[in-house]
CSV table of C-alpha atoms in Angstrom, one decimal:
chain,number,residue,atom,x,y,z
A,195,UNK,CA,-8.5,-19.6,-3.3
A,196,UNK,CA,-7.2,-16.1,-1.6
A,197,UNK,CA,-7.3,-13.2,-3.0
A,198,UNK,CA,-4.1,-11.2,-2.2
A,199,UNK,CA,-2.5,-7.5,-3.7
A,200,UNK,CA,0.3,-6.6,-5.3
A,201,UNK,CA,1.9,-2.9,-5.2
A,202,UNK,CA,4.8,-2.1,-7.4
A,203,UNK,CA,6.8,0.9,-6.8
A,204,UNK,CA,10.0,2.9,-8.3
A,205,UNK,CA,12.4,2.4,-5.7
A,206,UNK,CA,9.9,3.1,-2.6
A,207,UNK,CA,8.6,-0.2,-2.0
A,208,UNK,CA,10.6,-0.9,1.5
A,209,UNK,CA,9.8,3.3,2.2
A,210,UNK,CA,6.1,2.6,1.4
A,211,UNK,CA,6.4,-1.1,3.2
A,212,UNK,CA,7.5,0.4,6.2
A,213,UNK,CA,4.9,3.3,6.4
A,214,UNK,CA,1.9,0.9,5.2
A,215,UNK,CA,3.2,-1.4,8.7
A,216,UNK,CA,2.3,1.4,11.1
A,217,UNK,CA,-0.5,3.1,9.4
A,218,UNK,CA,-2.5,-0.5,8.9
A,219,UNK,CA,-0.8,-1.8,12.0
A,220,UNK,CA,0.0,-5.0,9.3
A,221,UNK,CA,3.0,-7.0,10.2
A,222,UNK,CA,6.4,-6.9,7.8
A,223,UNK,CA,7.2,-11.3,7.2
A,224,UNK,CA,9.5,-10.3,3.9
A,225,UNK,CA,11.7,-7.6,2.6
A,226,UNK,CA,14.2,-9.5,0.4
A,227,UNK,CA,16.3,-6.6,-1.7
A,228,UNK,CA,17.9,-7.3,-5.8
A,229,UNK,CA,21.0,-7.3,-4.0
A,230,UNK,CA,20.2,-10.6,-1.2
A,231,UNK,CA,18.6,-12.7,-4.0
A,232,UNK,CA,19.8,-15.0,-6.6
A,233,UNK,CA,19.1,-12.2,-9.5
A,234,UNK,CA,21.8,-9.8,-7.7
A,235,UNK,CA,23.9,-10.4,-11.1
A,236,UNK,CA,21.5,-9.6,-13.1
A,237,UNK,CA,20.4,-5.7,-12.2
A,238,UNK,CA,22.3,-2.8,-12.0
A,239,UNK,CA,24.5,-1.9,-8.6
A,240,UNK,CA,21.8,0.9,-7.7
A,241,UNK,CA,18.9,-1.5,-8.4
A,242,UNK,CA,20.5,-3.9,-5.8
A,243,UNK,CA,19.2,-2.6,-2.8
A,244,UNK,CA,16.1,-2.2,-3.7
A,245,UNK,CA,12.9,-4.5,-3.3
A,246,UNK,CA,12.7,-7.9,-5.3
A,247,UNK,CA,9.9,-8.8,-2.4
A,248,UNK,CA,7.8,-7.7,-0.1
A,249,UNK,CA,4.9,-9.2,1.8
A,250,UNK,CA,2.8,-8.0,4.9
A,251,UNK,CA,0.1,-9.1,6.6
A,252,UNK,CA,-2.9,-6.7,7.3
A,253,UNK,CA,-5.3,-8.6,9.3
A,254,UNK,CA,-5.9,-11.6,7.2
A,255,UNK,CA,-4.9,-10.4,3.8
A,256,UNK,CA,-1.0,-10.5,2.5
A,257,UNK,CA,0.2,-7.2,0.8
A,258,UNK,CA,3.1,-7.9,-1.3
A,259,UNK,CA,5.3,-5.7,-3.2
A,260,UNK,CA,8.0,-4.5,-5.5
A,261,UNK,CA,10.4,-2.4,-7.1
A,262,UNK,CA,10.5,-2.3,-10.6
A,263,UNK,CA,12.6,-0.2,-13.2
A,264,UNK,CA,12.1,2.9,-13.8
A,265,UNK,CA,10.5,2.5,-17.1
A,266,UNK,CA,8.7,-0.5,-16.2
A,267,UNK,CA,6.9,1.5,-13.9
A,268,UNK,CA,2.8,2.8,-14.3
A,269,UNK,CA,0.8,4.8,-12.1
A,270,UNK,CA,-1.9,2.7,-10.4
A,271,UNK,CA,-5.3,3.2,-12.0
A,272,UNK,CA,-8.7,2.1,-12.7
A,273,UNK,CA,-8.5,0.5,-9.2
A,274,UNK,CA,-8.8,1.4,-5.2
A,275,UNK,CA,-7.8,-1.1,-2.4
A,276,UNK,CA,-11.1,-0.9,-0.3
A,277,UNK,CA,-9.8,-1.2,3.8
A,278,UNK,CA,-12.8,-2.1,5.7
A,279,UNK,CA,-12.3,-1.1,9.4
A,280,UNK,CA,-14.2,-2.5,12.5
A,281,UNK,CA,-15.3,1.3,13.7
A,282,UNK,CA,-14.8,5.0,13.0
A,283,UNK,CA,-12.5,5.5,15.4
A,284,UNK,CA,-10.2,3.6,13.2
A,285,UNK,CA,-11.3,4.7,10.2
A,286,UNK,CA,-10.4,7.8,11.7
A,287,UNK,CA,-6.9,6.9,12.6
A,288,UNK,CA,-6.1,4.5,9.3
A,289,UNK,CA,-7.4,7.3,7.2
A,290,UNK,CA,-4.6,10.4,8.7
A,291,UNK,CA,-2.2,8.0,9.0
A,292,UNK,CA,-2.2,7.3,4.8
A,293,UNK,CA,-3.5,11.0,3.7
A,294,UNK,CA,0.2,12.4,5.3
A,295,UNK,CA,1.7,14.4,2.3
A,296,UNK,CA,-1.1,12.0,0.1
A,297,UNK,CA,-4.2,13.6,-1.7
A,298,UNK,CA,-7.4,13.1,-0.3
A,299,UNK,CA,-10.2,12.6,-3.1
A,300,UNK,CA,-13.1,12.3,-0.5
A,301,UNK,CA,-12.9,13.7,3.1
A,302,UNK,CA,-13.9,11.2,5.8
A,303,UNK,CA,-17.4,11.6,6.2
A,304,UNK,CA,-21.0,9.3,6.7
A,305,UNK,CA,-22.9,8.2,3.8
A,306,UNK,CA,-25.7,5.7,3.0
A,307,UNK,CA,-23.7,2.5,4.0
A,308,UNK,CA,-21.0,3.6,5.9
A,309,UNK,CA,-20.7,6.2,9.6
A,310,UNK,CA,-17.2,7.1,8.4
A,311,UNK,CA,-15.9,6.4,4.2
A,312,UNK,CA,-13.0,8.5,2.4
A,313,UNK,CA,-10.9,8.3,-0.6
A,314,UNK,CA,-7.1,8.8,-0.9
A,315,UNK,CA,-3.8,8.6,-2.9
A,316,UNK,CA,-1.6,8.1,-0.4
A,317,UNK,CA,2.2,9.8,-0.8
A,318,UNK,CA,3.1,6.4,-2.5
A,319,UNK,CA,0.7,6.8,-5.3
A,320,UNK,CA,-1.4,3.9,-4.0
A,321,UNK,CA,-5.0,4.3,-4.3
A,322,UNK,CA,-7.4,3.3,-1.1
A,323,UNK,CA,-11.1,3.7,0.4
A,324,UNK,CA,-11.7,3.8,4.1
A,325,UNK,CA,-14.7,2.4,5.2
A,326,UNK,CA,-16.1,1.6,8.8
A,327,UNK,CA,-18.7,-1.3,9.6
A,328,UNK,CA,-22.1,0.3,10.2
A,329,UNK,CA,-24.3,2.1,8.3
């Protein structure tokens, strides 16, 4: 069993997909718009080029994601996506790179278990925790 995530967006996914690649350094393996696929009759011309599918591969996780319509569409919640990183370097780096034009809920900064943990919505709306290896 794998355990894998899966972001919907309003029309930002390939935006967000894009930006998540370099900040995570994942790699992009699908970006398959309404338009490309088989359900290209079935949504609205300025649905079709928007994202049916997603996925990206961030170390040894897949992130997948999706555009949905607009009123389909809820805020993330009740959840954060918890990136463990090797050092604090990176946590450094990872943790800039997804505050840009996001809100930061908890500076980077050493606690209890971790040299270097933060909390962030990143511009996307997408909820994550930073934490390096150590204590």
């Amino acid at each position: 069993m794998k355990v894998s995530f899966h972001l919907v967006f309003a029309g930002q996914c390939e935006a967000a997909f894009r930006f998540y690649e370099k900040a995570l350094g994942g790699k992009i393996e699908t970006m398959l718009t309404y338009g490309a696929s088989p359900m290209a009759r079935e949504v609205s011309a300025e649905r079709r080029d928007q994202v049916v599918h997603a996925s990206m591969k961030v170390g040894h996780v897949v992130l997948a994601g999706a555009d949905v319509a607009p009123e389909e569409y809820e805020k993330p919640q009740g959840f954060y996506i918890l990136l463990n990183v090797d050092d604090s370097a990176e946590a450094e780096r990872v943790f800039q790179a997804l505050a840009k034009d996001g809100d930061v809920r908890m500076p980077l900064q050493k606690t209890f278990w971790s040299p270097a943990f933060g909390v962030l919505v990143d511009r996307f709306g997408t909820p994550w925790e930073i934490s390096a290896a150590g204590a």
